[in-house]
Coordinates of N, CA and C in Angstrom, one line a residue:
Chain A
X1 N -3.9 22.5 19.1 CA -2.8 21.5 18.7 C -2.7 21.4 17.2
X2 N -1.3 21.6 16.6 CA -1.3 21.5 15.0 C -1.6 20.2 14.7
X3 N -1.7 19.9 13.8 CA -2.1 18.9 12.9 C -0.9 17.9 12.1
X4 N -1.3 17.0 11.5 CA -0.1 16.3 10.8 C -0.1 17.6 9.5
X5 N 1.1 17.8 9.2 CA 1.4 18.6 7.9 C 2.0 17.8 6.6
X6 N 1.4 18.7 5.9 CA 2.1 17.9 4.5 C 2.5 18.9 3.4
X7 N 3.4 18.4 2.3 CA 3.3 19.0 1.2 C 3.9 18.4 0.4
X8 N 3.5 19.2 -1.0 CA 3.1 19.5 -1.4 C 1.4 19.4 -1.5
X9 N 0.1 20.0 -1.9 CA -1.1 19.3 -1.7 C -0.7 18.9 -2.6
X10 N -0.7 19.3 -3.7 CA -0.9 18.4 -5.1 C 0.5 18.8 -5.5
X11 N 0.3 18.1 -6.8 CA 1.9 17.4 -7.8 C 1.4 16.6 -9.0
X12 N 1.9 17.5 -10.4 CA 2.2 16.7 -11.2 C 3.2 16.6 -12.3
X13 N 3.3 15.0 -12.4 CA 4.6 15.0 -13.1 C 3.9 14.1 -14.6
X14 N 5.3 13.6 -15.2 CA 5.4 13.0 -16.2 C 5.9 11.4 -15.7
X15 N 5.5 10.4 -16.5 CA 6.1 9.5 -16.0 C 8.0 9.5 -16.3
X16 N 8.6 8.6 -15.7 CA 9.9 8.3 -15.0 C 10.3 9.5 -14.6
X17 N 9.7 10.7 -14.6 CA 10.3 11.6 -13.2 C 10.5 10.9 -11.9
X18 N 10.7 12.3 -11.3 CA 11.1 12.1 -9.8 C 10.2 12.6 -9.1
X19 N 10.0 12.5 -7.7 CA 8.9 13.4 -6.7 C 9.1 12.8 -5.3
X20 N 9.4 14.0 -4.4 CA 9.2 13.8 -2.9 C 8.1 14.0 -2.3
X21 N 7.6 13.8 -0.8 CA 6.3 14.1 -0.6 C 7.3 14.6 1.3
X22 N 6.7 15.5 1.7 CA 7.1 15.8 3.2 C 6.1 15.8 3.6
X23 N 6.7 15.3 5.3 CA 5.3 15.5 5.8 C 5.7 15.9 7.5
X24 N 5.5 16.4 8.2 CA 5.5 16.7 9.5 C 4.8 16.6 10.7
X25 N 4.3 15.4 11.2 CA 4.2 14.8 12.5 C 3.4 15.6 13.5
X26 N 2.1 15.3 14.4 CA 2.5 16.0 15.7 C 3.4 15.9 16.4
X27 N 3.7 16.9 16.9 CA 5.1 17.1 18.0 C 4.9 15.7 19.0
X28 N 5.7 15.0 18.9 CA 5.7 14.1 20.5 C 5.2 12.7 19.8
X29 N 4.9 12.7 18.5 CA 4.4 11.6 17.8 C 5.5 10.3 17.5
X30 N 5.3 9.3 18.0 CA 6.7 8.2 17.8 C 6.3 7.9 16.8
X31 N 5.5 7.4 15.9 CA 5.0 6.3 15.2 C 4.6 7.2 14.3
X32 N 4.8 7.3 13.0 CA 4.4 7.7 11.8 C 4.4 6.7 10.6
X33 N 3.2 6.9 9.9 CA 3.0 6.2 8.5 C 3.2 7.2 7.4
X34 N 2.8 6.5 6.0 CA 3.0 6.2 5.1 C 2.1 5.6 4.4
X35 N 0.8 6.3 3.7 CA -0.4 5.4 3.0 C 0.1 5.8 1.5
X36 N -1.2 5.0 1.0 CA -0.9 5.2 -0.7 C -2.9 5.0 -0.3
X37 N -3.4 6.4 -1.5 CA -4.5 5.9 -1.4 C -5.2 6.2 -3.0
X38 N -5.8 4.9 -3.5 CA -6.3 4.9 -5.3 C -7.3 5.3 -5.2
X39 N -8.1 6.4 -5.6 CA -9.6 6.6 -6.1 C -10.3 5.5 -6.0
X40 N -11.2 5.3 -4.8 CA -11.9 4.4 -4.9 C -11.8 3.1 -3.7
X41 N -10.6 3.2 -3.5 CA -9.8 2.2 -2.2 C -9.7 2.7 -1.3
X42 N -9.3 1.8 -0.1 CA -8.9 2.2 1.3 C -7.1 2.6 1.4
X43 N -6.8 3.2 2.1 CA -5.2 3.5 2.4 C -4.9 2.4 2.1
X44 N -3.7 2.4 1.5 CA -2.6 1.2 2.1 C -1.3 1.3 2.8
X45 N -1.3 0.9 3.6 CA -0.1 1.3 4.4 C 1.4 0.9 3.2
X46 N 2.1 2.4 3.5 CA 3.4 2.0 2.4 C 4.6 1.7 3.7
X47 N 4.5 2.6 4.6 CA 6.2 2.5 5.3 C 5.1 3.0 6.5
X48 N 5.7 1.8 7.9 CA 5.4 2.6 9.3 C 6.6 3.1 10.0
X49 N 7.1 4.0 10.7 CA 8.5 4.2 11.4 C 7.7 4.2 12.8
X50 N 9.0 3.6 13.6 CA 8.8 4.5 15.1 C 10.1 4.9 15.3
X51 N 9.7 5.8 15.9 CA 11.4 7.0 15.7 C 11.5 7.1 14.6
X52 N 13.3 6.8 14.7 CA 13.6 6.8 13.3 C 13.7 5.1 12.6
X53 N 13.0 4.5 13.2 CA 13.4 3.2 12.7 C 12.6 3.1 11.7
X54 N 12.4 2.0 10.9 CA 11.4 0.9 10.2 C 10.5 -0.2 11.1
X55 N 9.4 0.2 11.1 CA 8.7 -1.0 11.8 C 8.3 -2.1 10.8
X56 N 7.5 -1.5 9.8 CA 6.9 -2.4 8.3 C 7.1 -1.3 7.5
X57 N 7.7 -2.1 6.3 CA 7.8 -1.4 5.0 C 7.5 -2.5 3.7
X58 N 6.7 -3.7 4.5 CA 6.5 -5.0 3.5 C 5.9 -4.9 2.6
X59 N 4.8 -3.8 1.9 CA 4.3 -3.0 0.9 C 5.0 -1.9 0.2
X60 N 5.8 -1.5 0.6 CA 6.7 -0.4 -0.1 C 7.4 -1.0 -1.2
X61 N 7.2 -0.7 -2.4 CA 8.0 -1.1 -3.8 C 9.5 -0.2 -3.6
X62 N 10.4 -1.0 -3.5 CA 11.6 -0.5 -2.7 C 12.3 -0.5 -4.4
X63 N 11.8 -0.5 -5.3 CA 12.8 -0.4 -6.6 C 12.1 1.1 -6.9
X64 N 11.3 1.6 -6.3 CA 11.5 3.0 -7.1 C 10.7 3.5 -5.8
X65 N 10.3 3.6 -4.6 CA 10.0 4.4 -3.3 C 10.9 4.3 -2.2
X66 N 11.2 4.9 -1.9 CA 12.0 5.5 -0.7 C 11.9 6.3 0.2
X67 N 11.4 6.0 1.5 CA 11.4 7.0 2.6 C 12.5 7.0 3.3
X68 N 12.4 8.1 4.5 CA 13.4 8.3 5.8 C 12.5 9.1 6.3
X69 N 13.1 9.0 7.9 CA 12.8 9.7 9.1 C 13.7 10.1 10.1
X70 N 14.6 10.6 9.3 CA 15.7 11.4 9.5 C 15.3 12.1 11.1
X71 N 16.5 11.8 12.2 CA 16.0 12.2 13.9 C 14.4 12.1 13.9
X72 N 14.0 11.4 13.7 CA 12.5 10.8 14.6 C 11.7 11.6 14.4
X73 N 11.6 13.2 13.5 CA 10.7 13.8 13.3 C 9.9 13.7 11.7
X74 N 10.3 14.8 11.3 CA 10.0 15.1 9.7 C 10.3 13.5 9.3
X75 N 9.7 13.4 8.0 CA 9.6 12.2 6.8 C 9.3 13.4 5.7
X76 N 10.4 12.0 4.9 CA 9.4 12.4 3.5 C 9.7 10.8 2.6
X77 N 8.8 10.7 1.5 CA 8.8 9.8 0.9 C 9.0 10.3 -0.4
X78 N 9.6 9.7 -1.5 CA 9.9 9.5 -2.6 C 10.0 8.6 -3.9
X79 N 9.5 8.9 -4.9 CA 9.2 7.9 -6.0 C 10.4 8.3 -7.2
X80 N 10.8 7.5 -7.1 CA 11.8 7.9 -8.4 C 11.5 6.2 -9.5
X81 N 11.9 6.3 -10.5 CA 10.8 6.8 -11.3 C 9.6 6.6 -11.6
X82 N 8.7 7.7 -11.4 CA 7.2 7.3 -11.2 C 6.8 7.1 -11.6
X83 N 5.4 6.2 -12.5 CA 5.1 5.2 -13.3 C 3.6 6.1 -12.9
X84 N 2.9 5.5 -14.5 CA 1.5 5.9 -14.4 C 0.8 5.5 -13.1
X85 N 0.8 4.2 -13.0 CA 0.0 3.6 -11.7 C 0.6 3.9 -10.2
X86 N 1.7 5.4 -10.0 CA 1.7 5.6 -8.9 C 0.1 7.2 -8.7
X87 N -0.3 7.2 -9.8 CA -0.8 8.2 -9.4 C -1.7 7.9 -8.0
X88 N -1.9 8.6 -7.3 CA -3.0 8.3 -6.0 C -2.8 9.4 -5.5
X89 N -3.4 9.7 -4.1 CA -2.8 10.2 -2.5 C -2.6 9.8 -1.7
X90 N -1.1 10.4 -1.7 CA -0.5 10.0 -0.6 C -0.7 10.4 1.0
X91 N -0.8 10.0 1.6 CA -1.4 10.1 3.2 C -0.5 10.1 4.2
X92 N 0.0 10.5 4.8 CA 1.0 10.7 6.4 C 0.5 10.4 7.3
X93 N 0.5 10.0 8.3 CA -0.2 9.7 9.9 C 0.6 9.4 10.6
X94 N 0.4 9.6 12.5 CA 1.4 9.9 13.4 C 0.3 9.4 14.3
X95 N 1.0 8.7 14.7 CA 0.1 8.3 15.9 C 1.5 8.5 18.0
X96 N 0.7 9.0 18.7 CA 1.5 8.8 19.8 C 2.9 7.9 20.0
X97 N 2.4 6.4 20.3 CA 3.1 5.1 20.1 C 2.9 4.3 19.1
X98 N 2.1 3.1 20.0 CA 1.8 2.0 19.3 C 0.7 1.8 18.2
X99 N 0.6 1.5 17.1 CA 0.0 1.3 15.8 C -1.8 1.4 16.8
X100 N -1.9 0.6 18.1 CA -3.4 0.7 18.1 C -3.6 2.3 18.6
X101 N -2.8 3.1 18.9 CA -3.2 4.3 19.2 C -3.7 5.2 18.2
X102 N -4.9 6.2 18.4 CA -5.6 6.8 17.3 C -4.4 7.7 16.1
X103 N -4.6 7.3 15.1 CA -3.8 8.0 14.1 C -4.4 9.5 13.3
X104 N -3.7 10.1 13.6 CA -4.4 11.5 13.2 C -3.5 11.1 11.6
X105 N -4.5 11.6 10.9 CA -3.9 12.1 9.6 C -3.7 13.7 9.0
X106 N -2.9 13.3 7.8 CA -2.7 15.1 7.3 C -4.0 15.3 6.2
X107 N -3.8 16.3 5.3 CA -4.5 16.0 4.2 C -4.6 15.2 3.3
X108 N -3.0 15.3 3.0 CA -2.2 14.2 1.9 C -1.7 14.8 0.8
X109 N -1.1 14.5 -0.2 CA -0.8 15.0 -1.4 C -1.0 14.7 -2.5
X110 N -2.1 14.8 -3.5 CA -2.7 14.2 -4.8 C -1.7 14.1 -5.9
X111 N -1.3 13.2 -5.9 CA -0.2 13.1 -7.2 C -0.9 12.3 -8.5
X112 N -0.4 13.3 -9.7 CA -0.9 12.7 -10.8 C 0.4 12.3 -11.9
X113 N 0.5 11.1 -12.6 CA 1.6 11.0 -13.2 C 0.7 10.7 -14.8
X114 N 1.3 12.0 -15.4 CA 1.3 11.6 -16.6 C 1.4 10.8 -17.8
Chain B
X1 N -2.8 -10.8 9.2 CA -3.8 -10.3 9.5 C -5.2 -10.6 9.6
X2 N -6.0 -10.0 10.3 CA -7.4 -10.3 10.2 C -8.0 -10.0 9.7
X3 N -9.0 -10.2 8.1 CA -10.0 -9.5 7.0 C -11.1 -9.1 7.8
X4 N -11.4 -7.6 7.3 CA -12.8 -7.6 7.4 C -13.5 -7.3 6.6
X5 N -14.9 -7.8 6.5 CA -15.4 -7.6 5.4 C -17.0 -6.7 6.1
X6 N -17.4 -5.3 5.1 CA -18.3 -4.5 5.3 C -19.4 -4.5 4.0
X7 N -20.8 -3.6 4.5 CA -20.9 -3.3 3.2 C -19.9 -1.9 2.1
X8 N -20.1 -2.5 1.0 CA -19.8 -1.2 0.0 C -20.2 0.5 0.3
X9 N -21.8 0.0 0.6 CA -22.6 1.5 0.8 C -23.6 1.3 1.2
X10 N -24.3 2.6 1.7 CA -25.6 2.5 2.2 C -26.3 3.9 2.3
X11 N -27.7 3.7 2.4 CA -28.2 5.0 2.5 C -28.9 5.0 3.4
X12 N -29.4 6.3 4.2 CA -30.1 6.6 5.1 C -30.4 8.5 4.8
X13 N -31.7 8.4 5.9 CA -32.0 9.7 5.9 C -31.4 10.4 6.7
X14 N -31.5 11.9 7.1 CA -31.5 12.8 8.1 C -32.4 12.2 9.3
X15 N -31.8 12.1 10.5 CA -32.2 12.3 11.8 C -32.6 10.2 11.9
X16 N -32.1 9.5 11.4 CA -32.0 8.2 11.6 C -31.1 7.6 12.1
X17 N -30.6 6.6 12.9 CA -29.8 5.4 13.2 C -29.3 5.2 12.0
X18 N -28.2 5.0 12.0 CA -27.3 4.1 10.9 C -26.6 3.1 11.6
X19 N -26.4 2.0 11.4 CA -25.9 1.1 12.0 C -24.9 0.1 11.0
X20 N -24.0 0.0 10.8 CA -23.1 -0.4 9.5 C -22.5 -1.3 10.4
X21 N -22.3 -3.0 9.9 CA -22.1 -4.1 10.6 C -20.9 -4.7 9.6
X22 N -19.4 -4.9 10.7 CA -18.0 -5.5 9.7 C -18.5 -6.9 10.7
X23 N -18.0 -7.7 9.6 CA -17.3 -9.1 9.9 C -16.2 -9.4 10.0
X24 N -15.5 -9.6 10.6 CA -14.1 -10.0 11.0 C -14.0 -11.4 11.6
X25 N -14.0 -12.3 10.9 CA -14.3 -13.9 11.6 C -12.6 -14.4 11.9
X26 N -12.1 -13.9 11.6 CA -10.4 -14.6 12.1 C -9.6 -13.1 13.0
X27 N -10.3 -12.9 13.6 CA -10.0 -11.8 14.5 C -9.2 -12.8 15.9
X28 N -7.6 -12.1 16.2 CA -7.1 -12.8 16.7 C -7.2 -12.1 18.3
X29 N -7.1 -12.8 19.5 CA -7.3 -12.6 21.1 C -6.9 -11.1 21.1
X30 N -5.6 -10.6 20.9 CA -5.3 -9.2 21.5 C -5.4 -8.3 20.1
X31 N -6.5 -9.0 19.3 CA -6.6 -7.7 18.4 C -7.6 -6.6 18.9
X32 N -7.8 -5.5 18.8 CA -8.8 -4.3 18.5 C -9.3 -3.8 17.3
X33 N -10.7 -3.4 17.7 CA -11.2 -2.8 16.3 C -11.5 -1.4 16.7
X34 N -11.4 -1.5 15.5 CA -10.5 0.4 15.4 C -11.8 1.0 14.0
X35 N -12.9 2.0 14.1 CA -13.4 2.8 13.0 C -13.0 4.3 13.2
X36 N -12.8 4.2 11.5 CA -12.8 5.6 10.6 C -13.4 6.1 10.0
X37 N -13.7 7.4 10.0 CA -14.2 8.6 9.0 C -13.4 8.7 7.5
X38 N -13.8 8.7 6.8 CA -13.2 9.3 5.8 C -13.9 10.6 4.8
X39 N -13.7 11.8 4.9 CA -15.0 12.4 3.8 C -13.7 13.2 2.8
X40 N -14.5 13.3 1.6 CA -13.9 13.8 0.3 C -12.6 14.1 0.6
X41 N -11.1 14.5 0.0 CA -10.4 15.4 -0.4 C -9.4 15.1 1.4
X42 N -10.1 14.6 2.6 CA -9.6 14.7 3.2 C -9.0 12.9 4.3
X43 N -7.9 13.1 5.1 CA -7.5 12.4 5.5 C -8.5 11.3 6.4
X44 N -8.3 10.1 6.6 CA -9.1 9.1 7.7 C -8.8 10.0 9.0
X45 N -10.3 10.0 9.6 CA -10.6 10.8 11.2 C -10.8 9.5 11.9
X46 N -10.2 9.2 13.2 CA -10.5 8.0 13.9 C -12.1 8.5 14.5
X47 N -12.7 7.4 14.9 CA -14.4 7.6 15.3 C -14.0 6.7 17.0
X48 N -14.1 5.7 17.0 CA -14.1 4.9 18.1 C -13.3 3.8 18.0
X49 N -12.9 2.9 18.9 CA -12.4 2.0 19.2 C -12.7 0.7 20.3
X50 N -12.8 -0.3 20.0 CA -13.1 -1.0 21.0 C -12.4 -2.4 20.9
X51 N -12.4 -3.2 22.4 CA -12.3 -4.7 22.2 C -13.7 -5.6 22.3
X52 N -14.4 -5.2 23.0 CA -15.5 -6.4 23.4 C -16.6 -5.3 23.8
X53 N -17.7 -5.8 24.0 CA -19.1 -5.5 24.5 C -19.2 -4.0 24.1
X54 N -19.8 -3.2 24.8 CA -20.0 -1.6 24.2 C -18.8 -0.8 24.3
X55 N -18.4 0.3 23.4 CA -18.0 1.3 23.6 C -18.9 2.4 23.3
X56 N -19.3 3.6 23.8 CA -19.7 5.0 23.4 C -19.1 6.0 23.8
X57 N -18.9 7.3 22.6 CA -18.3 8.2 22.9 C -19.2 9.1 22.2
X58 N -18.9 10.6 21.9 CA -19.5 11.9 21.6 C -20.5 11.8 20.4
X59 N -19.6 10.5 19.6 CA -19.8 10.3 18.4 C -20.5 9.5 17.8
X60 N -20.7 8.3 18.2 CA -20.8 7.0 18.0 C -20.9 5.7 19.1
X61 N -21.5 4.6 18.5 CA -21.4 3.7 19.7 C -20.5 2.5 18.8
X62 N -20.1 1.4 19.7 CA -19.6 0.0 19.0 C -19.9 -0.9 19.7
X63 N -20.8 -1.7 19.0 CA -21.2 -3.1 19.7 C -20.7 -3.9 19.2
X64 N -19.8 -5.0 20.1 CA -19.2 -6.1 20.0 C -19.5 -7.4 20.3
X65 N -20.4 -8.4 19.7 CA -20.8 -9.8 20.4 C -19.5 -10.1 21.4
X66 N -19.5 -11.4 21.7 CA -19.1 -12.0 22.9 C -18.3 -12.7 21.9
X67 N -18.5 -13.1 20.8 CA -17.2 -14.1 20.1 C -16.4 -13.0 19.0
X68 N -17.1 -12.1 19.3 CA -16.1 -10.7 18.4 C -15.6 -10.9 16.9
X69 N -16.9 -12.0 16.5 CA -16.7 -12.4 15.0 C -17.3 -11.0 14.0
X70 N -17.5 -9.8 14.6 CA -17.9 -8.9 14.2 C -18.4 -7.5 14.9
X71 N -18.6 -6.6 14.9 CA -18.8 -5.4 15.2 C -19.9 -4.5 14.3
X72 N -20.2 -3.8 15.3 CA -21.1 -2.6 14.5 C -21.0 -1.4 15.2
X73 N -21.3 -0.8 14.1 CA -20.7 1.1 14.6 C -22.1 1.8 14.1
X74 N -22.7 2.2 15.5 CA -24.3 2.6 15.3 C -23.6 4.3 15.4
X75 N -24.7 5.1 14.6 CA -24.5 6.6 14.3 C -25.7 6.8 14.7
X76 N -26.0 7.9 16.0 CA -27.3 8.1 16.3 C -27.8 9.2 15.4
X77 N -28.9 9.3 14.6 CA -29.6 10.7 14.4 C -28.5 11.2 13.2
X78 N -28.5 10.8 12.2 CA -27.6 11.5 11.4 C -27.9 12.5 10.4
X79 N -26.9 13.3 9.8 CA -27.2 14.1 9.4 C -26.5 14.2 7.9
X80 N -26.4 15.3 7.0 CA -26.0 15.6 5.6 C -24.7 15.3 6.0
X81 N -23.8 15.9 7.2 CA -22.6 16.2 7.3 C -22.1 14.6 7.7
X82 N -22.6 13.5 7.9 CA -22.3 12.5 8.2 C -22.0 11.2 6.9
X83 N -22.6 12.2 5.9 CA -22.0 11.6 4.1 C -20.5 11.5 4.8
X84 N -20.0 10.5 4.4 CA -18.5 9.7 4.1 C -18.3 8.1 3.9
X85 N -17.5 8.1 4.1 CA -16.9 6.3 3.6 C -16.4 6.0 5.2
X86 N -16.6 4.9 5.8 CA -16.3 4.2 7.1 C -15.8 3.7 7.0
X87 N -14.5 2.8 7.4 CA -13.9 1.8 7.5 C -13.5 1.2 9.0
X88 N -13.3 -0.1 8.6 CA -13.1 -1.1 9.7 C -12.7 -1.9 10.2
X89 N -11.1 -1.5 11.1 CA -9.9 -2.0 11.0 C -9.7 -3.0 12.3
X90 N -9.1 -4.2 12.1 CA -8.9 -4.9 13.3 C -7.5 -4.9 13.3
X91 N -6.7 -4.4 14.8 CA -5.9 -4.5 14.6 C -4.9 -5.1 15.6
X92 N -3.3 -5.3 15.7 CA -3.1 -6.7 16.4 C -2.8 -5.7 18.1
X93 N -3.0 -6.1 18.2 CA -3.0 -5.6 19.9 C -1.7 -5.1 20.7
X94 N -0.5 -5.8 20.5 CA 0.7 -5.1 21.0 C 1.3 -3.9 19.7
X95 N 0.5 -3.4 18.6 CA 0.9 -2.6 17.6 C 2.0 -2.4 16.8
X96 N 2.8 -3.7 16.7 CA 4.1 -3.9 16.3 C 3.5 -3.9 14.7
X97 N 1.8 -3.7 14.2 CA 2.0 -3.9 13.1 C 0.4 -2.9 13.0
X98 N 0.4 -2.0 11.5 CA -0.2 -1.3 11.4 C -1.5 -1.5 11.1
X99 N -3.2 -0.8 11.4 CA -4.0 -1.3 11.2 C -3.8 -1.5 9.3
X100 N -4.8 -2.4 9.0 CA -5.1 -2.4 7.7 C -6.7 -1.7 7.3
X101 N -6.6 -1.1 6.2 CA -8.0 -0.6 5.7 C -8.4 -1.4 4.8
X102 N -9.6 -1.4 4.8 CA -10.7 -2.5 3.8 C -11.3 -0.8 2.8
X103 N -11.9 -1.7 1.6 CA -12.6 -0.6 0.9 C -13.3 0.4 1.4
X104 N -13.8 -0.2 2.7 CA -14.8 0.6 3.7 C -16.4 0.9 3.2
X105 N -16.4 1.4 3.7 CA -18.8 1.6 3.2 C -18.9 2.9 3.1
X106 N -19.7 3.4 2.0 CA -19.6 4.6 1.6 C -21.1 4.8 1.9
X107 N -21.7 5.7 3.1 CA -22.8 6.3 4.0 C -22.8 7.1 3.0
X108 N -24.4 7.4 2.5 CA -24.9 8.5 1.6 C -25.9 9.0 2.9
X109 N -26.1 10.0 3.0 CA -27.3 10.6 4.1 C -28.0 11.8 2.9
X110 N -29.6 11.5 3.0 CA -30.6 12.1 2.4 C -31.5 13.4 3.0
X111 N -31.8 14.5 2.6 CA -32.7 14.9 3.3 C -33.5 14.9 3.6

């Protein structure tokens, strides 16, 4: 069975650039996240979907991040403009349904901002 | 949400019990607690899950008192490959809302 996919691994910008992150689901996966993870910390949840909805996005800085989940599969997330203290990795997860079901993660994407 | 609080770190040898103990004292009726793997470079691995009294799988066991003011995630016999960061999520039970991660406990294993 594949895995959650992601890309880019890594990324680096300059600050007030732009940057997307994709990421692609297991097949059959309702529920997909959105982490943010700092050297040193635990995830933090940025954006949950099921389908294509928003379940929680009450952590997501909505003046410069933006996801979608365009037809209930693929995501991607985006920082426009990205500020030193977005550097982290970012983390994707898909879980079956509901939030208590085991969440497979991807690798993630290491983003560094300049 | 419900906080939980773990240690930071711990050490142990090869081929010992590890037994790493969260507190979760406002853990609400249809929450679950839910542990994770974390090692270097790569994504959280789910380990086990449970609501009350034991769970054991391939991996791990979870013991849960009777007032579920806390949990522990015993690792039998571990090894080098069992270096990672655990964490220890309670989470609300109908899933309308995502677990949360704590700093988690960073397992050193010695040889």
């Amino acid at each position: 069975e594949a895995g959650v996919a992601q890309s880019p691994r890594y990324k680096i910008i300059e600050k007030r650039q732009s940057v997307a992150f994709w990421c692609n689901p297991i097949s059959g996966h309702a529920t997909l996240y959105w982490y943010q993870q700092i050297l040193g910390q635990g995830p933090k949840l940025l954006i949950q979907f099921q389908n294509n909805g928003v379940v929680d996005d009450s952590q997501l800085p909505k003046d410069r991040f933006s996801a979608e989940r365009l037809k209930g599969v693929d995501s991607t997330l985006k920082i426009q403009p990205a500020k030193l203290e977005d550097s982290a990795v970012y983390l994707c997860a898909s879980s079956l349904s509901i939030s208590t079901d085991t969440q497979y993660f991807g690798p993630g994407t290491r983003l560094t901002v300049l | 949400l419900a906080k939980t609080t773990q240690p930071i770190s711990m050490d142990s040898y090869e081929g010992q019990e590890v037994n790493i103990t969260c507190s979760h004292n406002n853990i609400a009726t249809n929450d679950y607690i839910t542990w994770y793997q974390q090692f270097p470079s790569q994504g959280p691995r789910f380990i086990i899950q449970g609501y009350k009294t034991k769970v054991t799988n391939e991996v791990a066991s979870l013991f849960i008192p009777a007032d579920r003011k806390s949990s522990t995630l015993s690792l039998p016999r571990v090894s080098l490959s069992d270096t990672a960061v655990y964490y220890c999520l309670v989470g609300e039970g109908t899933g309308r809302r995502a677990l949360t991660f704590g700093s988690g406990t960073r397992l050193q294993v010695q040889p």
